[in-house]
mmCIF file of C-alpha atoms in Angstrom:
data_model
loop_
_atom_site.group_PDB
_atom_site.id
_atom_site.type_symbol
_atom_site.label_atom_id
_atom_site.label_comp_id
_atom_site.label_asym_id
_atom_site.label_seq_id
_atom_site.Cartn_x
_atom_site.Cartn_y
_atom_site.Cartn_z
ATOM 1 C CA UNK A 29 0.000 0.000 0.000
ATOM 2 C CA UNK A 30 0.716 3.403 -0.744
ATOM 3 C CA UNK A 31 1.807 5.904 2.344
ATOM 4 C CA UNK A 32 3.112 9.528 2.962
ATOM 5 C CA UNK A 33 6.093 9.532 5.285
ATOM 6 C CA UNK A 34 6.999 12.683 7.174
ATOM 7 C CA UNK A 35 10.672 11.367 7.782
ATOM 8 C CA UNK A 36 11.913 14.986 8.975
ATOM 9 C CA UNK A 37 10.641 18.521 9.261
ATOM 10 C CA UNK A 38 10.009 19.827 5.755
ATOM 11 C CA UNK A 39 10.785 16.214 4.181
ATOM 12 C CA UNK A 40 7.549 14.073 2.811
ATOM 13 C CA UNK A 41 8.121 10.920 1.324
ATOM 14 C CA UNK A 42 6.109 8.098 -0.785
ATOM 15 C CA UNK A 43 6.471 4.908 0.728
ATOM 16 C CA UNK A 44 5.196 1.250 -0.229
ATOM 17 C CA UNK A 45 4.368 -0.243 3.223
ATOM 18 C CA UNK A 46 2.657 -4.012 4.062
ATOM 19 C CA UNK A 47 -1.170 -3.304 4.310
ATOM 20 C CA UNK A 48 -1.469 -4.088 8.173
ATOM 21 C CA UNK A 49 -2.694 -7.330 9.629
ATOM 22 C CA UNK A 50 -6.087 -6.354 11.278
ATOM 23 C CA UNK A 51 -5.421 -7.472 15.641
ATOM 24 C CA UNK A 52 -7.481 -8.521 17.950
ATOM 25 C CA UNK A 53 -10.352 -6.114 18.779
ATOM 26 C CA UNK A 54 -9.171 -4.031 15.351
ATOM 27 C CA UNK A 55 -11.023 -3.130 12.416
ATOM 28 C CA UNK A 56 -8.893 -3.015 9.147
ATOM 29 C CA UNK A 57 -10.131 0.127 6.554
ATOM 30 C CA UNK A 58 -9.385 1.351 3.472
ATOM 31 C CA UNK A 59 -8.792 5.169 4.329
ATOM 32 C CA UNK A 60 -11.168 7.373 2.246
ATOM 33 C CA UNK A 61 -10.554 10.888 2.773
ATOM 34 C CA UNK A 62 -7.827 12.312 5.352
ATOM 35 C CA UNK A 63 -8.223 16.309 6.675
ATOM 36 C CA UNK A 64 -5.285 18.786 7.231
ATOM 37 C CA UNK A 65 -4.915 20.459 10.060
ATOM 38 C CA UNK A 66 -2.400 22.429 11.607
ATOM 39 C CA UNK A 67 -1.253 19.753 13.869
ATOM 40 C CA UNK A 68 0.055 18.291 10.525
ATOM 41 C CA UNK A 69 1.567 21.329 9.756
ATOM 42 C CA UNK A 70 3.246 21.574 12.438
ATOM 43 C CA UNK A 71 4.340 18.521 12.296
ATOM 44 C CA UNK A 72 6.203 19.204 8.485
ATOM 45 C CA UNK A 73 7.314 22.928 9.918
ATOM 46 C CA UNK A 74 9.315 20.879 12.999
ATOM 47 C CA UNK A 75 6.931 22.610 15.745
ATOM 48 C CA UNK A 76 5.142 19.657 16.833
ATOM 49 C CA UNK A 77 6.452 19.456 20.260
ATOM 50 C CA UNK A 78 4.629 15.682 21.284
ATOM 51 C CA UNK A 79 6.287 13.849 18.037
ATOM 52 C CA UNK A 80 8.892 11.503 16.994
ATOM 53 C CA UNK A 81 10.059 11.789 13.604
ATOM 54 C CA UNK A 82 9.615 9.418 11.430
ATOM 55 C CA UNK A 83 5.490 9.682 11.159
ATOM 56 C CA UNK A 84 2.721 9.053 8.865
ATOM 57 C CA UNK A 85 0.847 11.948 9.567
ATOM 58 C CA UNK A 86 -2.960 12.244 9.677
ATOM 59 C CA UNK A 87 -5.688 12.226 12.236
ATOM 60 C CA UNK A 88 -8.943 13.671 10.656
ATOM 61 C CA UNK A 89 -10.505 10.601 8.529
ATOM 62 C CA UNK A 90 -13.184 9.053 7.245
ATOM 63 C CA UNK A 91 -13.101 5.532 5.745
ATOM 64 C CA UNK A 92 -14.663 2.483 4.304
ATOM 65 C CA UNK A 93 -14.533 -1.249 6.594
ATOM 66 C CA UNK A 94 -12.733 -3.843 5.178
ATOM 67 C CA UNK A 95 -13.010 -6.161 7.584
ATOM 68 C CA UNK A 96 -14.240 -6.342 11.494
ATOM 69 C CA UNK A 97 -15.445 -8.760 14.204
ATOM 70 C CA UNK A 98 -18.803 -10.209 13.757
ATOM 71 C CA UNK A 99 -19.451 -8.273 17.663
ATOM 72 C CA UNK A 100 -18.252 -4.806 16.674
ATOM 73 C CA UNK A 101 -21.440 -3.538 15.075
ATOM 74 C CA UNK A 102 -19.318 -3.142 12.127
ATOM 75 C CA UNK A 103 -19.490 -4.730 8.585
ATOM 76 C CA UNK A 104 -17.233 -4.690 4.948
ATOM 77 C CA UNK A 105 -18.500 -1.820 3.372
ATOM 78 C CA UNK A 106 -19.861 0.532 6.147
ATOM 79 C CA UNK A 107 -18.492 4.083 5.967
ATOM 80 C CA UNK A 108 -17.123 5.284 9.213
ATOM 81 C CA UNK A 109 -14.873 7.861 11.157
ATOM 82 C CA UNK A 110 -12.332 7.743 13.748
ATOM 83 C CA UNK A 111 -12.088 9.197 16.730
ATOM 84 C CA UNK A 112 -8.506 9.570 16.616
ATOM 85 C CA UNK A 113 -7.911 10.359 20.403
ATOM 86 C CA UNK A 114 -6.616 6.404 21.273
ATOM 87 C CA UNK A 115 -7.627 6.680 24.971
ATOM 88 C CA UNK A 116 -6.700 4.098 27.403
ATOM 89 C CA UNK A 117 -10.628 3.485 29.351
ATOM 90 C CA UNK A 118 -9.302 3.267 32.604
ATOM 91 C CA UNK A 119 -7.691 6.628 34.001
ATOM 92 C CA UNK A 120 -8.713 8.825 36.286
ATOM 93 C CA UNK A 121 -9.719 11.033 33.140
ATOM 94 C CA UNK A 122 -11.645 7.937 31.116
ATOM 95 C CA UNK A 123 -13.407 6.709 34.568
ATOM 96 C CA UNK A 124 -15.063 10.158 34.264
ATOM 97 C CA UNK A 125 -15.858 9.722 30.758
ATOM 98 C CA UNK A 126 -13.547 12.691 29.808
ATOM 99 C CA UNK A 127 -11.673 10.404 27.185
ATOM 100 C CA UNK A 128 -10.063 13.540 25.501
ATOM 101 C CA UNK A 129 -7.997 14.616 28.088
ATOM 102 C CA UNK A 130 -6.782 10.672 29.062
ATOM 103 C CA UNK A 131 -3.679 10.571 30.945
ATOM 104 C CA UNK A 132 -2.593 7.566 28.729
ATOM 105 C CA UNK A 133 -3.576 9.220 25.163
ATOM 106 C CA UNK A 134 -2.287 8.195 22.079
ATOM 107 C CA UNK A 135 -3.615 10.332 19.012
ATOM 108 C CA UNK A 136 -3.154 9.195 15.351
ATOM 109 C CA UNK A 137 -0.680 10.877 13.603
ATOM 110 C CA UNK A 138 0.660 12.707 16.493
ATOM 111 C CA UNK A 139 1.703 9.551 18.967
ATOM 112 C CA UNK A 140 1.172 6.825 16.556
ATOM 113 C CA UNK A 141 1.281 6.520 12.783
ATOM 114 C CA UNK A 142 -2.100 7.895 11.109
ATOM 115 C CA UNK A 143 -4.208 8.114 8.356
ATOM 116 C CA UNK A 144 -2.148 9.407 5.195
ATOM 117 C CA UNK A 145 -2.001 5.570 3.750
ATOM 118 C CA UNK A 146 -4.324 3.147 2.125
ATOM 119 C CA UNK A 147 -5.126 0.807 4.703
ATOM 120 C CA UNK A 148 -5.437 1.266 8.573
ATOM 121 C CA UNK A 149 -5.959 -1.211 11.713
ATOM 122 C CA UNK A 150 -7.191 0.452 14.165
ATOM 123 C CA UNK A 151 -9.205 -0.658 18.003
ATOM 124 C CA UNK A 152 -13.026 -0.775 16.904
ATOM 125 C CA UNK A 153 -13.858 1.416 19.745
ATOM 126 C CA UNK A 154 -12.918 3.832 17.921
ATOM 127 C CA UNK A 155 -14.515 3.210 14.987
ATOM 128 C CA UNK A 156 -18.317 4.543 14.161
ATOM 129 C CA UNK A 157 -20.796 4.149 11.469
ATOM 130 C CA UNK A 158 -20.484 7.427 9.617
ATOM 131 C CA UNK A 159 -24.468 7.446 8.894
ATOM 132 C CA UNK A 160 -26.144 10.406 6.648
ATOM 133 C CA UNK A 161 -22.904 12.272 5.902
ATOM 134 C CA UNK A 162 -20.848 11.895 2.597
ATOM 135 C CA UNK A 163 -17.191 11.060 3.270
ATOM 136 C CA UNK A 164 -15.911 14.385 2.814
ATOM 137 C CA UNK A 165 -18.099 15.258 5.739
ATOM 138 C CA UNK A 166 -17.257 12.303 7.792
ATOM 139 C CA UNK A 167 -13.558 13.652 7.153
ATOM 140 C CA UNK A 168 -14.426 17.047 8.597
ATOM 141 C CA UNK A 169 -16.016 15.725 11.706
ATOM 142 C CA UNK A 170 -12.834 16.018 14.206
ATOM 143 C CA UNK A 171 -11.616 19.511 13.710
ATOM 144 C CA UNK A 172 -15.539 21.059 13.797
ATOM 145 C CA UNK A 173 -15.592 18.348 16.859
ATOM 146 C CA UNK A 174 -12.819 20.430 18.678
ATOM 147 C CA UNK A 175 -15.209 23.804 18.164
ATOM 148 C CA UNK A 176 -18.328 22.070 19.452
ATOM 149 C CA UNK A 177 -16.476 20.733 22.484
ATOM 150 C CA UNK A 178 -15.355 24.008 23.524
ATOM 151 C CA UNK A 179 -18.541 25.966 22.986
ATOM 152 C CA UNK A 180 -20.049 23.091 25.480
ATOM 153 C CA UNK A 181 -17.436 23.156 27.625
ATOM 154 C CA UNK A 182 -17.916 27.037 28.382
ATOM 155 C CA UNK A 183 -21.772 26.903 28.435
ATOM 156 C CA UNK A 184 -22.136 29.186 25.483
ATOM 157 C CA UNK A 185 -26.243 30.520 26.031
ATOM 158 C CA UNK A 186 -28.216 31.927 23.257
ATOM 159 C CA UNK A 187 -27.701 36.026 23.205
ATOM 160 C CA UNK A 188 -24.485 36.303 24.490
ATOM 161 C CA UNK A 189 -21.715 38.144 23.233
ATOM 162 C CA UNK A 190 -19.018 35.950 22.198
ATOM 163 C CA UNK A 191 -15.347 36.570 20.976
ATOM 164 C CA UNK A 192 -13.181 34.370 18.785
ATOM 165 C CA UNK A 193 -9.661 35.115 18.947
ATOM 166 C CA UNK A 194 -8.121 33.020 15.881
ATOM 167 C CA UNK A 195 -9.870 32.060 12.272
ATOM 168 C CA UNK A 196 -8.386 29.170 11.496
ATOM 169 C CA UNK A 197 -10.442 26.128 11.241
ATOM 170 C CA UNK A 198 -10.833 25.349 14.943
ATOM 171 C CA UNK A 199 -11.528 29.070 15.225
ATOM 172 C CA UNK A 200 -13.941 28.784 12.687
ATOM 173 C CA UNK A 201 -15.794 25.780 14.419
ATOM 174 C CA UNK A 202 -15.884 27.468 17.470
ATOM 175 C CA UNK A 203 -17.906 30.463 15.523
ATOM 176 C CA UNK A 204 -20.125 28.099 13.822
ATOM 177 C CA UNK A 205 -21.250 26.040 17.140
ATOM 178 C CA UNK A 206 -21.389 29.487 19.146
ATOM 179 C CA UNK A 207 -24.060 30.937 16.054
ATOM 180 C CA UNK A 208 -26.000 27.811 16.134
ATOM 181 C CA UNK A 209 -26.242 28.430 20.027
ATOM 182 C CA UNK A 210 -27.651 31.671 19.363
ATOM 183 C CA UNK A 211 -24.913 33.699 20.354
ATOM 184 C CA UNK A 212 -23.885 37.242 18.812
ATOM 185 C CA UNK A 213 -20.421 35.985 17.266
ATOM 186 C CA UNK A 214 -17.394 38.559 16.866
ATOM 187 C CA UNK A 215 -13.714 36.962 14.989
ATOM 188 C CA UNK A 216 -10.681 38.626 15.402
ATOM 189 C CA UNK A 217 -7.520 37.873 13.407
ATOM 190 C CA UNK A 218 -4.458 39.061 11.348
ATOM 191 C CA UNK A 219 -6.023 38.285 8.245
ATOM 192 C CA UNK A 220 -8.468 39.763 6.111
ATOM 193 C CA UNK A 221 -9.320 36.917 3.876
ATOM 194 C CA UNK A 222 -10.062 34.719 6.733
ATOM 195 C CA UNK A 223 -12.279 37.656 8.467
ATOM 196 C CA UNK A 224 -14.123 37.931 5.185
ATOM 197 C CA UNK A 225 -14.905 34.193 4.917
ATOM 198 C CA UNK A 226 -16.077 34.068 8.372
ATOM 199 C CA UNK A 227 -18.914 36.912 7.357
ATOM 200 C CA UNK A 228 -19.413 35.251 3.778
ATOM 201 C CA UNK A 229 -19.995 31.618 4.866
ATOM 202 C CA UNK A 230 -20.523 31.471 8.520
ATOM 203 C CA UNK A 231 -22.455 34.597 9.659
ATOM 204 C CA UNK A 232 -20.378 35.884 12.218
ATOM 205 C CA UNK A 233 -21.894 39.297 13.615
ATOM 206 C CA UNK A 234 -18.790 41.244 13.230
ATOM 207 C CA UNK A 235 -14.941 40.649 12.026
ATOM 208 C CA UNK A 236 -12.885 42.980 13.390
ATOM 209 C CA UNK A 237 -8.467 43.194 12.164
ATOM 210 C CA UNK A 238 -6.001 42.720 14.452
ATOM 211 C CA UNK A 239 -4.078 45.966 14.307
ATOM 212 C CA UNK A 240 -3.827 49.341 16.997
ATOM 213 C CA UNK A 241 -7.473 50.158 17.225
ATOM 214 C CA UNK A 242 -8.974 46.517 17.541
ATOM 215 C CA UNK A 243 -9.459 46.694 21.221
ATOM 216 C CA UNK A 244 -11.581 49.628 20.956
ATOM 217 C CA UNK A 245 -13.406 48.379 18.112
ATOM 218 C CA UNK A 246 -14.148 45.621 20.700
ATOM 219 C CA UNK A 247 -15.115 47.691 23.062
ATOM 220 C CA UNK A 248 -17.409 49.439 20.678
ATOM 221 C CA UNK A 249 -19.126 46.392 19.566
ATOM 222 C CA UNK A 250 -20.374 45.730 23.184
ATOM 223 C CA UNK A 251 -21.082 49.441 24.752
ATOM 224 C CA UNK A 252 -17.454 48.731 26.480
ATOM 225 C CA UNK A 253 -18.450 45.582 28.462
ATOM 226 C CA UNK A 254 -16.839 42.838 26.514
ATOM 227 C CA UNK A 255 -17.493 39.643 25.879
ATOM 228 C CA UNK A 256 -19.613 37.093 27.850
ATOM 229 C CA UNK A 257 -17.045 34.374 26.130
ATOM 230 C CA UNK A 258 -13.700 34.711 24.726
ATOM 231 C CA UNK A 259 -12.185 31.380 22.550
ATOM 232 C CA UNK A 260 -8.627 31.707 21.818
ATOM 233 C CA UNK A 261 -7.679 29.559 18.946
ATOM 234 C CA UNK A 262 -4.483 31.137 17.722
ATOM 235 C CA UNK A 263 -1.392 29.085 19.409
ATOM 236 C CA UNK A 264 0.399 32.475 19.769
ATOM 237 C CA UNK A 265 0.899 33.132 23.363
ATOM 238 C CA UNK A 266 0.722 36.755 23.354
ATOM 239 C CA UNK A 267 -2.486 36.524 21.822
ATOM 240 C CA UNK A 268 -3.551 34.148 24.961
ATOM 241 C CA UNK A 269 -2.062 36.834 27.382
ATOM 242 C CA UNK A 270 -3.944 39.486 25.860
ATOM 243 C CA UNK A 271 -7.473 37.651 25.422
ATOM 244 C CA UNK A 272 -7.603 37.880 29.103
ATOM 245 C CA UNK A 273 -8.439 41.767 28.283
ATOM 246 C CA UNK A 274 -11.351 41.035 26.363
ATOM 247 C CA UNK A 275 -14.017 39.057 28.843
ATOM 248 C CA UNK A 276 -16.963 40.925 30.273
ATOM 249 C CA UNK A 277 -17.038 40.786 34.052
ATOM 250 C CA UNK A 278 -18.137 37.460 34.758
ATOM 251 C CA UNK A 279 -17.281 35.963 31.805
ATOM 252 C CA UNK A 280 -15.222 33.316 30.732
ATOM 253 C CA UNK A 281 -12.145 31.994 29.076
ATOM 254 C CA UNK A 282 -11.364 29.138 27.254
ATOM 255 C CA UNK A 283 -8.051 28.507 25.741
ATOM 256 C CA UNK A 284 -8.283 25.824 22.800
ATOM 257 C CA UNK A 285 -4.859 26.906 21.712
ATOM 258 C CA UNK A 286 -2.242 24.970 23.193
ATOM 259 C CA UNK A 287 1.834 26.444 23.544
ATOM 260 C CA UNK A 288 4.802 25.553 25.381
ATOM 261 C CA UNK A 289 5.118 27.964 27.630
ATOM 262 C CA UNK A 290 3.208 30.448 30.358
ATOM 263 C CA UNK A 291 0.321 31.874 30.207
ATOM 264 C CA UNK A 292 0.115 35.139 32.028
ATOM 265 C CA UNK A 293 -2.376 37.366 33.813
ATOM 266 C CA UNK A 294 -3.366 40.082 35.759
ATOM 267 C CA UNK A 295 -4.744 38.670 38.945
ATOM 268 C CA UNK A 296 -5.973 42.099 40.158
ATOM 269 C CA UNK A 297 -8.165 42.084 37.020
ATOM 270 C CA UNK A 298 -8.876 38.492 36.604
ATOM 271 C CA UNK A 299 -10.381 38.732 40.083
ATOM 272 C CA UNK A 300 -12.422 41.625 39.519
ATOM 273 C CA UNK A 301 -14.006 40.077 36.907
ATOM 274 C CA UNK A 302 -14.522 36.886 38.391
ATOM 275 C CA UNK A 303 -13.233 35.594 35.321
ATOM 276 C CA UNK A 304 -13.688 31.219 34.991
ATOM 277 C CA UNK A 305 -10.690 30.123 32.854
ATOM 278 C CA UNK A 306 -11.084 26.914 30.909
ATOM 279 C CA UNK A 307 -9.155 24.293 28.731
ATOM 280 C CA UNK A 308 -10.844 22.881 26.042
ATOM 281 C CA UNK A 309 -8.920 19.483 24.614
ATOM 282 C CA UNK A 310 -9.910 16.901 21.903
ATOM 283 C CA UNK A 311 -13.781 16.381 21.883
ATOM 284 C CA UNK A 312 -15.854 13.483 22.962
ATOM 285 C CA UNK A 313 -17.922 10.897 21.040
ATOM 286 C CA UNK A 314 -20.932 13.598 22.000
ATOM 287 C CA UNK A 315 -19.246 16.686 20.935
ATOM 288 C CA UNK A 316 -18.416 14.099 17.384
ATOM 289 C CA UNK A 317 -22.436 13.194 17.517
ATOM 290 C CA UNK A 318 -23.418 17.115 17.964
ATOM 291 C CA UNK A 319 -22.053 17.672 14.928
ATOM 292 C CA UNK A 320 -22.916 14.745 13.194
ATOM 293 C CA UNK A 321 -26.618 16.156 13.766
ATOM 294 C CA UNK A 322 -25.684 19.612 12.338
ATOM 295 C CA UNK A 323 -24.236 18.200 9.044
ATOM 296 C CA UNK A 324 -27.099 16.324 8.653
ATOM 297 C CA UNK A 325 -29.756 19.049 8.992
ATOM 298 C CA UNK A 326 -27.545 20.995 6.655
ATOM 299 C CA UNK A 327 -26.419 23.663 8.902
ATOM 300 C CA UNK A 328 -22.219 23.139 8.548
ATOM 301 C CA UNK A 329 -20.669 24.794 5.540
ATOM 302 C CA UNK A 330 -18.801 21.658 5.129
ATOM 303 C CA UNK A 331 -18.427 22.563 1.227
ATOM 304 C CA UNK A 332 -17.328 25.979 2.013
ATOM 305 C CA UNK A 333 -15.122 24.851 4.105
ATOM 306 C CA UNK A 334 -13.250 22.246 1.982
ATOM 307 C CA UNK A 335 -11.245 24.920 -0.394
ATOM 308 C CA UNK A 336 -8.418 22.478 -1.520
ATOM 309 C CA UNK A 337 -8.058 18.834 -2.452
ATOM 310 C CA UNK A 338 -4.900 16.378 -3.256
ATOM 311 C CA UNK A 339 -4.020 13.121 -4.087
ATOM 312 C CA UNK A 340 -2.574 11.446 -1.586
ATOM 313 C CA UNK A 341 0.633 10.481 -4.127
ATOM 314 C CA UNK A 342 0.576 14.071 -4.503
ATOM 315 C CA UNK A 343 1.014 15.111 -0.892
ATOM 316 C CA UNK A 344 5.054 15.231 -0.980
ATOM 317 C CA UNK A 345 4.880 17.309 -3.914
ATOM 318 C CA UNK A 346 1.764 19.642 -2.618
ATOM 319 C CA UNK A 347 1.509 19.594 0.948
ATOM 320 C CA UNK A 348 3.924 22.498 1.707
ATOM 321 C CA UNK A 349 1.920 24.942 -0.850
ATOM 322 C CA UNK A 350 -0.961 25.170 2.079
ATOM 323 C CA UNK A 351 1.439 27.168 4.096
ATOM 324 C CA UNK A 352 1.206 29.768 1.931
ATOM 325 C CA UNK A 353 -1.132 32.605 2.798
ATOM 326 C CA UNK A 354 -1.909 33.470 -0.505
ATOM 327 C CA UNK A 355 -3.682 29.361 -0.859
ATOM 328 C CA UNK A 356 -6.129 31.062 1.924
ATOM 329 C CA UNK A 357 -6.668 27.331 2.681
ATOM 330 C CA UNK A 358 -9.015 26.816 5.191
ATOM 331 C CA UNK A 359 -9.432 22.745 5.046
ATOM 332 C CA UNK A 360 -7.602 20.810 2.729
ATOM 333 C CA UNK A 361 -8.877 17.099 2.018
ATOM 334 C CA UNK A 362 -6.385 14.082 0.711
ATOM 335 C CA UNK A 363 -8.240 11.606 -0.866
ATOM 336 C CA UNK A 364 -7.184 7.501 -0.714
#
């Protein structure tokens, strides 16, 4: 079978590998569609502080069975998705059912080797029927999974004033799950072609440029109270520092970004505001299911969202053109 090695930063490789021997417990598939994210970019750049090189990179996939145990619930020919966060079942974090934060986690294409390959073995309880979506959807599932988990992580309520700090795609699937809560939805970022994309295709209320007036643009937007919720989704510290700045008294903030390194505050003004900080990590099989229902009343702009496609042969050759702003990539799709 055909893979895509990442055997270095910046180096991408074809490679013929054995198809796997399905184990125990696994279900073997023939991989279908794999996402990008920037995890996997990270991973080619050299930033990807949890990784040992070489990897097959990949984590965001949908797929067809090949073959499963007669008591999986599974059968040749179902199309499915992964929940790529390998969690161990019987941690302090998994005996609460908060599987995405296991102490023991093992995430495809981070931990493990993932989905950029023909063929896949992977632990069936992982594995779910990918019912009513198309397998471009099914491919999109974890990344708008990571969005829905943090908007129900921080409680979002319909009417409130919510930030987004960050338009990539987990930024962007933050936005979409806070609008279908029936929040007012502000983005802020560096770029203006992401800003106008989140007005054109997912409604946000207001886009507002990073730059030396943006705070009081911010402030204008919500008679100078700030936001009720704050998302940071930008993996730039001082953008996490600053976000504190931004919640209403009382509000809260969640950090989906993830950096080595501090995070800083003001205590004197986090405690006047009361301010609950959260961590949002991974998503659950109900964050996965929550937007399994959205895609199939038709309410993700899953098309929209998908603005490049590759072979997976052609990933060596390709892959390193979606780090370039002028792609304005927002989800790129590999297909098997």
């Amino acid at each position: 079978m055909l893979s895509v090695i990442c055997e270095s930063p910046g180096v991408l490789r074809v490679q013929q590998r054995d198809v796997p021997a399905r184990g125990n417990g696994e279900v073997l598939l023939r991989v279908s569609r794999v996402g990008i994210c920037g995890t996997d970019l990270h991973i080619f750049t050299g930033s990807q502080p949890y990784l040992e090189y070489p990897r097959v990179m990949g984590h965001e996939l949908s797929a067809v069975v090949v073959e499963a145990e007669r008591d999986s619930g599974l059968s040749a020919g179902d199309s499915i998705y992964v929940m790529p966060y390998l969690s161990c079942g019987h941690c302090v974090a998994c005996r609460q059912g908060k599987t995405n934060c296991c102490v023991n986690i093992k995430v495809l294409g981070v931990h493990c080797d993932g989905a950029l390959t023909e063929y896949l073995s992977v632990p069936a309880q992982f594995v779910h029927k990918a019912e009513g979506v198309t397998l471009d959807q099914a491919a999109m599932l974890e990344f708008l999974a990571i969005g829905a988990h943090a908007v129900r992580r921080t409680d979002v309520l319909a009417g409130q004033r919510v930030l987004v700090v960050g338009a990539g795609p987990i930024g962007m699937a933050a936005m979409i799950f806070a609008k279908l809560r029936g929040a007012a939805v502000t983005c802020l970022d560096t770029r203006a072609d992401r800003l106008a994309f989140c007005q054109s295709h997912l409604g946000v209320d207001a886009a507002v440029a990073v730059g030396v007036d943006d705070a009081k643009q911010l402030a204008s937007l919500t008679d100078g109270e700030f936001f009720d919720a704050v998302f940071d989704a930008t993996g730039n510290i001082d953008a996490m520092n600053r976000g504190f700045s931004f919640v209403a008294h009382g509000g809260k903030y969640t950090l989906i970004s993830i950096v080595p390194g501090q995070v800083t505050f003001s205590d004197p003004e986090f405690h006047k505001r009361e301010t609950t900080l959260l961590a949002s990590r991974n998503a659950t099989l109900a964050d996965f299911e929550t937007v399994l229902e959205a895609m199939r009343a038709g309410r993700i702009p899953d098309q929209a969202l998908n603005t490049h496609r590759m072979q997976l042969a052609d990933v060596p050759d390709a892959f390193a053109r979606l780090l370039e702003p002028g792609q304005t990539v927002v989800k790129a799709l590999v297909e098997c």
